[in-house]
Short mmCIF file of C-alpha atoms in Angstrom, two decimals:
data_model
loop_
_atom_site.label_atom_id
_atom_site.label_comp_id
_atom_site.label_asym_id
_atom_site.label_seq_id
_atom_site.Cartn_x
_atom_site.Cartn_y
_atom_site.Cartn_z
CA MET E 1 -9.23 -5.20 10.74
CA SER E 2 -6.83 -5.47 7.79
CA LEU E 3 -3.56 -4.55 9.54
CA PRO E 4 -3.35 -7.83 11.46
CA HIS E 5 -3.97 -9.68 8.21
CA ALA E 6 -1.28 -7.68 6.42
CA ILE E 7 1.13 -8.62 9.24
CA LEU E 8 0.14 -12.30 9.11
CA THR E 9 0.71 -12.26 5.35
CA ALA E 10 4.17 -10.72 5.70
CA LEU E 11 5.16 -13.14 8.49
CA LEU E 12 3.97 -16.15 6.49
CA GLU E 13 6.15 -14.96 3.64
CA ARG E 14 9.11 -14.76 6.04
CA PRO E 15 9.37 -14.81 9.84
CA SER E 16 10.74 -11.44 10.94
CA SER E 17 11.47 -9.14 13.83
CA GLY E 18 9.27 -6.08 14.30
CA LEU E 19 11.95 -3.85 12.80
CA GLU E 20 12.42 -6.14 9.78
CA LEU E 21 8.66 -6.29 9.36
CA THR E 22 8.42 -2.50 9.42
CA ARG E 23 11.15 -2.22 6.79
CA ARG E 24 9.45 -4.84 4.61
CA PHE E 25 6.15 -2.99 4.99
CA ASP E 26 7.81 0.22 3.80
CA LYS E 27 9.13 -1.55 0.69
CA SER E 28 6.02 -3.44 -0.37
CA ILE E 29 2.77 -3.59 1.58
CA ALA E 30 2.87 0.14 2.40
CA TYR E 31 2.20 0.90 -1.25
CA PHE E 32 -1.40 -0.17 -0.63
CA TRP E 33 -1.72 -0.53 3.17
CA SER E 34 0.31 1.76 5.40
CA ALA E 35 1.09 1.37 9.08
CA THR E 36 3.41 3.12 11.48
CA HIS E 37 6.16 1.36 13.40
CA GLN E 38 4.11 1.75 16.59
CA GLN E 39 0.96 0.29 14.99
CA ILE E 40 2.91 -2.75 13.78
CA TYR E 41 4.45 -3.39 17.20
CA ARG E 42 1.09 -2.93 18.94
CA GLU E 43 -0.53 -5.39 16.50
CA LEU E 44 2.30 -7.91 16.96
CA GLY E 45 1.48 -7.91 20.68
CA ARG E 46 -2.21 -8.47 20.00
CA LEU E 47 -1.56 -11.23 17.50
CA GLU E 48 0.75 -12.96 19.97
CA ALA E 49 -1.82 -12.61 22.80
CA GLU E 50 -4.49 -14.12 20.52
CA GLY E 51 -2.27 -17.11 19.72
CA HIS E 52 -1.87 -16.23 16.04
CA ILE E 53 1.90 -15.71 16.18
CA ARG E 54 4.72 -16.56 18.53
CA THR E 55 8.13 -15.23 19.31
CA LEU E 56 10.82 -17.47 17.91
CA PRO E 57 13.24 -18.80 20.49
CA ALA E 58 16.51 -16.88 20.51
CA GLU E 59 19.58 -18.79 19.36
CA GLN E 60 21.54 -17.30 22.24
CA PRO E 61 19.99 -15.52 25.21
CA ALA E 62 20.96 -11.87 25.18
CA ARG E 63 19.56 -8.73 26.76
CA GLY E 64 17.95 -6.37 24.29
CA GLN E 65 17.97 -8.94 21.49
CA LYS E 66 15.30 -8.30 18.91
CA LYS E 67 12.40 -10.73 18.88
CA SER E 68 11.46 -12.52 15.70
CA TYR E 69 7.95 -13.76 15.06
CA GLU E 70 6.38 -16.59 13.11
CA VAL E 71 2.76 -17.43 12.34
CA LEU E 72 1.10 -20.28 14.23
CA PRO E 73 -1.56 -22.57 12.72
CA ALA E 74 -4.31 -20.43 14.30
CA GLY E 75 -2.88 -17.36 12.54
CA ARG E 76 -2.75 -19.16 9.20
CA ALA E 77 -6.37 -20.30 9.71
CA GLU E 78 -7.46 -16.74 10.55
CA LEU E 79 -5.72 -15.37 7.46
CA ALA E 80 -7.32 -18.06 5.28
CA ARG E 81 -10.74 -17.31 6.79
CA TRP E 82 -10.33 -13.58 6.20
CA THR E 83 -9.03 -14.09 2.64
CA ALA E 84 -12.03 -16.24 1.73
CA ALA E 85 -14.67 -13.95 3.30
CA PRO E 86 -16.55 -11.60 0.96
CA GLN E 87 -15.93 -7.88 1.45
CA ASP E 88 -17.67 -4.97 -0.23
CA PRO E 89 -15.56 -2.25 -1.83
CA LYS E 90 -15.11 0.85 0.28
CA PRO E 91 -16.43 4.17 -1.05
CA GLN E 92 -13.75 6.35 -2.62
CA ARG E 93 -12.64 9.26 -0.45
CA ASP E 94 -10.28 11.70 -2.12
CA VAL E 95 -9.65 15.21 -0.86
CA LEU E 96 -8.53 16.44 -4.31
CA LEU E 97 -11.88 15.45 -5.82
CA LEU E 98 -13.69 17.18 -2.97
CA ARG E 99 -11.57 20.30 -3.51
CA LEU E 100 -12.48 20.32 -7.21
CA ARG E 101 -16.17 20.07 -6.31
CA ALA E 102 -15.74 22.99 -3.88
CA ALA E 103 -13.93 24.99 -6.57
CA ALA E 104 -17.16 24.96 -8.57
CA VAL E 105 -18.65 27.31 -5.95
CA VAL E 106 -15.66 29.24 -4.57
CA GLY E 107 -13.22 29.42 -7.48
CA THR E 108 -10.11 27.58 -8.59
CA ASP E 109 -7.33 29.66 -7.04
CA GLY E 110 -4.31 27.46 -6.37
CA LEU E 111 -5.82 24.30 -7.80
CA ARG E 112 -4.02 24.26 -11.15
CA ALA E 113 -0.63 24.28 -9.44
CA ASP E 114 -1.74 21.50 -7.11
CA LEU E 115 -3.06 19.44 -10.03
CA LEU E 116 0.37 19.78 -11.66
CA ARG E 117 2.02 18.71 -8.40
CA HIS E 118 -0.28 15.69 -8.12
CA LEU E 119 0.43 14.77 -11.73
CA GLU E 120 4.17 14.79 -11.06
CA LEU E 121 3.75 12.70 -7.90
CA HIS E 122 1.64 10.11 -9.75
CA ARG E 123 4.12 10.02 -12.63
CA ARG E 124 6.94 9.31 -10.19
CA GLN E 125 4.94 6.58 -8.45
CA LEU E 126 4.07 5.02 -11.80
CA ALA E 127 7.75 5.03 -12.81
CA GLU E 128 8.65 3.39 -9.48
CA TYR E 129 6.03 0.66 -9.95
CA GLU E 130 7.17 0.04 -13.51
CA GLU E 131 10.76 -0.31 -12.27
CA ILE E 132 9.63 -2.81 -9.64
CA GLN E 133 7.82 -4.72 -12.37
CA ARG E 134 10.94 -4.82 -14.57
CA ARG E 135 13.14 -5.85 -11.66
CA ASP E 136 10.90 -8.33 -9.84
CA PHE E 137 8.70 -9.82 -12.56
CA PRO E 138 10.81 -10.72 -15.59
CA PRO E 139 9.26 -12.93 -18.29
CA GLY E 140 8.96 -16.51 -17.11
CA LYS E 141 8.57 -15.66 -13.43
CA ASP E 142 5.10 -17.09 -13.14
CA THR E 143 4.65 -19.29 -10.10
CA PRO E 144 1.16 -18.91 -8.62
CA GLU E 145 2.63 -16.81 -5.80
CA ASP E 146 4.50 -14.56 -8.25
CA ARG E 147 1.40 -14.15 -10.39
CA LEU E 148 -0.69 -13.02 -7.43
CA ARG E 149 2.02 -10.59 -6.23
CA HIS E 150 2.33 -9.26 -9.77
CA LEU E 151 -1.44 -8.82 -9.91
CA VAL E 152 -1.25 -6.54 -6.85
CA LEU E 153 1.54 -4.54 -8.50
CA ARG E 154 -0.51 -4.32 -11.71
CA ALA E 155 -3.34 -2.76 -9.67
CA GLY E 156 -0.90 -0.06 -8.55
CA ILE E 157 0.34 0.47 -12.11
CA ASP E 158 -3.20 0.68 -13.44
CA LEU E 159 -4.28 3.12 -10.70
CA GLU E 160 -1.28 5.38 -11.30
CA THR E 161 -1.92 5.21 -15.05
CA PHE E 162 -5.53 6.23 -14.41
CA TRP E 163 -4.49 9.17 -12.21
CA THR E 164 -1.87 10.45 -14.66
CA GLN E 165 -4.40 10.29 -17.51
CA TRP E 166 -7.18 11.84 -15.44
CA LEU E 167 -4.96 14.65 -14.13
CA THR E 168 -3.74 15.39 -17.66
CA HIS E 169 -7.38 15.65 -18.77
CA ALA E 170 -8.25 17.81 -15.72
CA LEU E 171 -5.43 20.20 -16.55
CA GLU E 172 -6.69 20.43 -20.15
CA GLU E 173 -10.14 21.29 -18.77
CA PHE E 174 -8.59 23.97 -16.54
CA GLU E 175 -7.10 25.62 -19.62
CA GLU E 176 -10.61 25.97 -21.08
CA LEU E 177 -12.24 27.38 -17.93
CA PRO E 178 -13.10 31.09 -18.01
CA GLU E 179 -11.32 33.32 -15.51
CA ARG E 180 -13.26 33.87 -12.27
CA SER E 181 -12.69 36.30 -9.49
#
């Protein structure tokens, strides 16, 4: 149910075409909520059919012209309703953690290399988030909207910091494990 709300959020920030929306997703929302191009277009159709968004009138009629969308009052009301509704956290599902649990009974072959790979990926993501923070949230940029967007980015920074620390610790533990065959 969250994809339509992610789309409503993005369109309230700036009316966009489906292609522009997909590109904006890839640069921001996709860090914490991913969607394919097809999913976004399918959801745009549903949101329009439900009366939550509308296609903006074209400045000049032209065949094949991309459609731009904006949020209607019903869409804003739905997003406000959804934002205010309580939601329980979802249980954590992580295949790496499951693989580590399985390694306790079948052995650790290949896991150390994959832990190193994961550590590098999380370090790169952390560096990217920190660059976004430097670029987009300089001191003094503290409107309520900026503060909430920065809070979302901080969640990403904190999660990547956690994973880099945890993976470093896991690799230290691997060094102390006895060899198994």
